[in-house]
CSV table of C-alpha atoms in Angstrom, one decimal:
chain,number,residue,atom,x,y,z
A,1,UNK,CA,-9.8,4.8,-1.8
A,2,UNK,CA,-7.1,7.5,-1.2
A,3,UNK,CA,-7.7,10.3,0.5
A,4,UNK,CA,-7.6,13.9,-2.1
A,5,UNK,CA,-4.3,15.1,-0.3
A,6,UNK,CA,-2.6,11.4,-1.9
A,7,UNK,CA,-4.0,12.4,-5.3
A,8,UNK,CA,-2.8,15.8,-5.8
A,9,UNK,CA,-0.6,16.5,-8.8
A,10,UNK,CA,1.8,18.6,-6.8
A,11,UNK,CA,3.1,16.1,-4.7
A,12,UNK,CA,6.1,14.6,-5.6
A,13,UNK,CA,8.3,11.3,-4.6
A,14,UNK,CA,10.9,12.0,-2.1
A,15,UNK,CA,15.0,11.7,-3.4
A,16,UNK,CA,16.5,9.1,-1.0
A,17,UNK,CA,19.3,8.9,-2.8
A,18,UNK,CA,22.4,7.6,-0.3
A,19,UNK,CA,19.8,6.8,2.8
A,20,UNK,CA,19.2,3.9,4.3
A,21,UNK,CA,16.4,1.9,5.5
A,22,UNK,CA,16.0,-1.5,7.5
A,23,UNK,CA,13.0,-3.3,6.8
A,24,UNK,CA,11.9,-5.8,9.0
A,25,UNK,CA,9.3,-8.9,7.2
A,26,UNK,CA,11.2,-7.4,3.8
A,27,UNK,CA,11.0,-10.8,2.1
A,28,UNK,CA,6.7,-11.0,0.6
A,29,UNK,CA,4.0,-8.8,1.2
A,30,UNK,CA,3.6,-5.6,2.1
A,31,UNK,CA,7.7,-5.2,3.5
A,32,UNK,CA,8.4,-6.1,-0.1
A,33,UNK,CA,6.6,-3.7,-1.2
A,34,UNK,CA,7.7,-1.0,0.9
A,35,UNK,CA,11.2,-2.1,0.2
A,36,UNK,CA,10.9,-1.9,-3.4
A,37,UNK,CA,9.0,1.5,-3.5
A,38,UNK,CA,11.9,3.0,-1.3
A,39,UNK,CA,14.8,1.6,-3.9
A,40,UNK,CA,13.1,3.4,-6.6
A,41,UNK,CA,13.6,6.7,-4.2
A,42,UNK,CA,17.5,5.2,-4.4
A,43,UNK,CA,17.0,4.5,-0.8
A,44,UNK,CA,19.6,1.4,0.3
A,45,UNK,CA,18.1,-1.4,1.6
A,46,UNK,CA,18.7,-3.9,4.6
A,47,UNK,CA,16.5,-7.0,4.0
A,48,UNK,CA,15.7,-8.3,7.7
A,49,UNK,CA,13.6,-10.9,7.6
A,50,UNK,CA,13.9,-15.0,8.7
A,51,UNK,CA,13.4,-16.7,5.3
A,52,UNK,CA,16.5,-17.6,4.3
A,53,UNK,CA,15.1,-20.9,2.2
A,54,UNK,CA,12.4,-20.6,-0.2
A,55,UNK,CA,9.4,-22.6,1.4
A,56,UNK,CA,5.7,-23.5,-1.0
A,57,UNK,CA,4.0,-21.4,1.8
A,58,UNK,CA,6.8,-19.2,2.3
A,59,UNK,CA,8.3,-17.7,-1.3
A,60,UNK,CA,10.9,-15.1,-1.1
A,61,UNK,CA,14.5,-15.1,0.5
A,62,UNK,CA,16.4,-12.4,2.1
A,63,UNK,CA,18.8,-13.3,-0.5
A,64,UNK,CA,16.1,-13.2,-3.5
A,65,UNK,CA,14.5,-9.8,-2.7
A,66,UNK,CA,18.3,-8.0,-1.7
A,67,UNK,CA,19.0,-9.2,-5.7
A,68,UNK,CA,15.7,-8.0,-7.2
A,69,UNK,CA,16.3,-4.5,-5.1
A,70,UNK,CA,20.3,-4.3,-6.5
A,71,UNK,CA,18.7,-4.9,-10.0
A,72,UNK,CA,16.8,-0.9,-9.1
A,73,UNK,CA,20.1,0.4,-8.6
A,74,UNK,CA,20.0,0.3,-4.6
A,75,UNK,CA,22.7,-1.2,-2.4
A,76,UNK,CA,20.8,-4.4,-0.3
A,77,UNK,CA,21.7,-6.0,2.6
A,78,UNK,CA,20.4,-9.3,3.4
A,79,UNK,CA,20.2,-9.7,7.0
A,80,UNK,CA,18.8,-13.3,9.0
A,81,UNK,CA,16.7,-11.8,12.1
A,82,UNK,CA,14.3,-13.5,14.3
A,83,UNK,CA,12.6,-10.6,16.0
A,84,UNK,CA,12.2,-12.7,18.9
A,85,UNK,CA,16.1,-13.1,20.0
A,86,UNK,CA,17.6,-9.9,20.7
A,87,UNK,CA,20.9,-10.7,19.6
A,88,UNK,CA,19.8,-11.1,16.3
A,89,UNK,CA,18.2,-7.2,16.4
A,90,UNK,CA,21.8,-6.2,17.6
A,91,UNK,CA,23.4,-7.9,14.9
A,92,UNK,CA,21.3,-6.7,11.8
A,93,UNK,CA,21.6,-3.0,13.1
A,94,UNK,CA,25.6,-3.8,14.0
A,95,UNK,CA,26.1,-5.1,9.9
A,96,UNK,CA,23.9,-2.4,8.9
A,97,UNK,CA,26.4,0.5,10.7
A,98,UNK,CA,28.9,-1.3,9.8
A,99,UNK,CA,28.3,-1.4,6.0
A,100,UNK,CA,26.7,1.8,5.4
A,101,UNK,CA,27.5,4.2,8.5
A,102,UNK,CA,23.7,5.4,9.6
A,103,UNK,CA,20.4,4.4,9.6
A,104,UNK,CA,17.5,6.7,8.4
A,105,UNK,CA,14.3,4.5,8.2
A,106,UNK,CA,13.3,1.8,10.1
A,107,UNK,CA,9.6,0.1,9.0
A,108,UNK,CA,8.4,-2.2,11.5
A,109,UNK,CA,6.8,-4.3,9.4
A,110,UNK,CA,6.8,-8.0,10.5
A,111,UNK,CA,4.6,-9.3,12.9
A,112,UNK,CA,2.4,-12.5,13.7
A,113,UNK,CA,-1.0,-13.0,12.9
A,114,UNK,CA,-3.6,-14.1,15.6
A,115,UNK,CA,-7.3,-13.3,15.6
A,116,UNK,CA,-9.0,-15.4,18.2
A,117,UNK,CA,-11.2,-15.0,21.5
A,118,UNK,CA,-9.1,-14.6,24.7
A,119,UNK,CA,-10.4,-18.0,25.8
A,120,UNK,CA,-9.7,-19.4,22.4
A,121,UNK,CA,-5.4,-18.4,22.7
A,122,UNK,CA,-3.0,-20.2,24.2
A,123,UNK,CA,-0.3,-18.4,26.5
A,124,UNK,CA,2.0,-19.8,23.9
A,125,UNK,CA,0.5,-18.1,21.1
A,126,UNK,CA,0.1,-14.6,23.0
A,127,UNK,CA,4.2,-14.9,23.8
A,128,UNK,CA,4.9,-15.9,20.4
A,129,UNK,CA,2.6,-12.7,18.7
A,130,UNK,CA,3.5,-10.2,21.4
A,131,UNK,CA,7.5,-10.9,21.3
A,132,UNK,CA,7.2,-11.1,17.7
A,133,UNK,CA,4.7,-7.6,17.7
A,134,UNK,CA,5.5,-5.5,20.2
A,135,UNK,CA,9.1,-6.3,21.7
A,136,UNK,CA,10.6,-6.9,18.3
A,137,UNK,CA,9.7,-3.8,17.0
A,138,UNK,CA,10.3,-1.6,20.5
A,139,UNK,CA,13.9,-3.3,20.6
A,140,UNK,CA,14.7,-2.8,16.7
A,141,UNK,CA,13.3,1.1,17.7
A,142,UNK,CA,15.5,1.1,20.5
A,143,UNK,CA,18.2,0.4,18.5
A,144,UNK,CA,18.1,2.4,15.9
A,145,UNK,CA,16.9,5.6,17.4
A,146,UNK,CA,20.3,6.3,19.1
A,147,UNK,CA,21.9,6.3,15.4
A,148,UNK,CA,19.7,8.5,13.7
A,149,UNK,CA,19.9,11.4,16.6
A,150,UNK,CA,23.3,11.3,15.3
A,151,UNK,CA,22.4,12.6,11.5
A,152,UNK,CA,19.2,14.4,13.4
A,153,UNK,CA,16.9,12.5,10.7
A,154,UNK,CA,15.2,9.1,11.2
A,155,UNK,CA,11.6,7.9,10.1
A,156,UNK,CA,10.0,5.3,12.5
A,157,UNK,CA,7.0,3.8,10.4
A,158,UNK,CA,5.1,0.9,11.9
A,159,UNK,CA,2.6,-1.1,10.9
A,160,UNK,CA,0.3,-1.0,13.2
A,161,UNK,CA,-3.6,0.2,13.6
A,162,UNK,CA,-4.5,3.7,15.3
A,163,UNK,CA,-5.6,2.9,19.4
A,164,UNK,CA,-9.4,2.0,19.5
A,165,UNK,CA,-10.9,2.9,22.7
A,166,UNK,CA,-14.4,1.1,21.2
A,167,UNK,CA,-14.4,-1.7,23.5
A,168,UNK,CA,-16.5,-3.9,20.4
A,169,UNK,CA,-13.1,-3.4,18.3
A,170,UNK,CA,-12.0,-6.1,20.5
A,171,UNK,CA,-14.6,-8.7,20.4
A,172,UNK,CA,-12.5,-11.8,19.0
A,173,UNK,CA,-8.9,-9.8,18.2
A,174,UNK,CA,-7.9,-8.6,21.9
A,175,UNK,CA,-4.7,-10.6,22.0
A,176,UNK,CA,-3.5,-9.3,18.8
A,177,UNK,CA,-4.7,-5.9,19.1
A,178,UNK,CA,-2.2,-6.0,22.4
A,179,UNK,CA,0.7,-6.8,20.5
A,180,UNK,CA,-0.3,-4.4,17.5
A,181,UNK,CA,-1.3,-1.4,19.7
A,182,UNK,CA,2.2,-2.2,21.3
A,183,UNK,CA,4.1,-1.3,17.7
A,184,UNK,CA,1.6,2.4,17.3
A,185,UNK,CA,2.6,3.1,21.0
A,186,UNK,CA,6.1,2.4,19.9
A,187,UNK,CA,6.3,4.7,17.1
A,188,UNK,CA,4.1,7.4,19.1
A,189,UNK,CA,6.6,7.1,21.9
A,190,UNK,CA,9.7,8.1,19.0
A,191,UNK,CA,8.0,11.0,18.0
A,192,UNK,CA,7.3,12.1,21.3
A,193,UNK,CA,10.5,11.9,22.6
A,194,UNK,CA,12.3,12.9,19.3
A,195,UNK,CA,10.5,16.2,18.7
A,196,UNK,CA,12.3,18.3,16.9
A,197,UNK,CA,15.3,16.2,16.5
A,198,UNK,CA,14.6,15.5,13.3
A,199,UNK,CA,13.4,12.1,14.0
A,200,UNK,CA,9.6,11.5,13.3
A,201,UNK,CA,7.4,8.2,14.4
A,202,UNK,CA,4.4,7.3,11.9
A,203,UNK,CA,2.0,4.4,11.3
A,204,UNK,CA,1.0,2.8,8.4
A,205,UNK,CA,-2.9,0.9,8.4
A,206,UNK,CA,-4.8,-0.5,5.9
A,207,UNK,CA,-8.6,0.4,5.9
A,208,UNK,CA,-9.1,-3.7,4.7
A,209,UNK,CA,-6.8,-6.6,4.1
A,210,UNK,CA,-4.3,-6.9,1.7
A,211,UNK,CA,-3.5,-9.3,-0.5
A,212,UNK,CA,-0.3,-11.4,0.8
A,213,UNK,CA,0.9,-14.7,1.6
A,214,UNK,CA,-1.3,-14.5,5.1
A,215,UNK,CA,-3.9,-13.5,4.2
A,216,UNK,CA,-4.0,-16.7,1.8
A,217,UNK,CA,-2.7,-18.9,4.4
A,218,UNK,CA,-5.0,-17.6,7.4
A,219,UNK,CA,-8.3,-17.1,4.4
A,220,UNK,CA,-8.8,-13.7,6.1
A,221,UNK,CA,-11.9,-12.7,5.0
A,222,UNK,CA,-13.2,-12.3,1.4
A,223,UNK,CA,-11.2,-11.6,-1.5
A,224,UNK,CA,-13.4,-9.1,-2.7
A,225,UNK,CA,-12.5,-6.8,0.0
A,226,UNK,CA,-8.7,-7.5,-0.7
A,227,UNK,CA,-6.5,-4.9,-2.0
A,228,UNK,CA,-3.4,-5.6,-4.0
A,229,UNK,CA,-0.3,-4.9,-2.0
A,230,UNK,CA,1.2,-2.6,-4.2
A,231,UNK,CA,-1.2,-0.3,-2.8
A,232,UNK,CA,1.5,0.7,-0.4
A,233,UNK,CA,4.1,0.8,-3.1
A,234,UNK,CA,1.1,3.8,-4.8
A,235,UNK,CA,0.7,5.3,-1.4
A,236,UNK,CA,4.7,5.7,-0.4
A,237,UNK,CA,5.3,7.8,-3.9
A,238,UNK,CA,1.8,9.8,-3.5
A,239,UNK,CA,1.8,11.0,0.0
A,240,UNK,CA,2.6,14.1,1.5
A,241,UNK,CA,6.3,14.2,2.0
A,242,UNK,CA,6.6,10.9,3.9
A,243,UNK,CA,10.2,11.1,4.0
């Protein structure tokens, strides 16, 4: 349910007419989303995501999404990134200077799924979801933060849950919450130490899961307690200046 602020009829979508965003994940699910609610703001679009190959687990491309956004009028630049190799985070924020001269946005939005006991998760799997999680989306913030000081605007928007200090909340989830509680520190840390720069740091949580290709893959949870993920498409033109 939205709150009554995201439902009042004086709020209106933000122009983002000429900015630019990189959207990490961009390619299904709720970074699609994101990225096609920002293009109809006219915000340009860099499309960093891995799937370069349409996959019966796995549909989208970076190629396939950056056409559907050009189709809203939006310049889209599909980008290769594996958030675990730092070159490629240099690279996609290198192409994205490089073609469009700034950065406004960043949405840390990809990440790796993991909800299992701490004696149930392999070292392997905790290195894979926390380089994935939390470094990938500290060293694309690291990045990019540098660039928007320039134009004194950026928006750091991660999607990641607010800190629990419940010690229950953990109870079968402690290795992901690590990695996710990594990305809300992340974009806590920009706003801290952006203040009145122009440059704010926000996170983005859904109160239940949403509908995407992990949730299907993974069976989190009952579909009746799904929401669709244009929910976040709704809830980027209805809330309270965002941008």
């Amino acid at each position: 349910m939205a709150s009554p602020g995201a439902l009042s009829p004086k709020l209106k979508a933000a122009d983002l007419s000429g900015k630019v965003a990189i959207i990490t994940g961009a390619t299904r699910g709720i970074g699609k989303a994101c990225a096609i609610a920002l293009a109809k703001q006219g915000c340009n679009i860099v499309v960093a995501a891995k799937t370069t190959t349409e996959q019966a687990t796995l549909p989208g491309t970076i190629y396939s999404v950056a056409e559907e956004l050009q189709q809203l009028g939006v310049q889209a630049l599909p980008v290769k990134v594996d958030l675990r190799k730092f070159d490629d985070i240099k690279e996609c924020v290198r192409q994205t200077v490089e073609k469009f001269g700034r950065i406004d946005i960043l949405i840390n939005n990809a990440s790796a799924l993991w909800w299992q006991r701490i004696e149930d998760t392999p070292m392997n799997k905790y290195d894979l979801i926390t380089s994935i999680n939390t470094r990938g989306s500290f060293a694309m913030t690291h990045l990019c933060l540098p660039i928007m000081a320039k134009n004194k605007y950026g928006r750091v928007i991660n999607m990641s849950p607010p800190l629990q200090t419940d010690f229950r909340a953990y109870k079968g989830f402690t290795a992901y919450n690590i990695s996710k509680f990594g990305m809300t520190m992340s974009a806590l840390g920009a706003a801290a130490e952006y203040e009145g720069q122009g440059i704010t740091g926000n996170t983005l949580w859904p109160a239940t899961v949403i509908e995407s290709q992990a949730s299907k893959n993974f069976e989190l949870g009952g579909r009746e307690m799904w929401r669709k993920v244009d929910y976040y498409d709704w809830q980027l033109h209805h809330s309270p200046d965002p941008f």
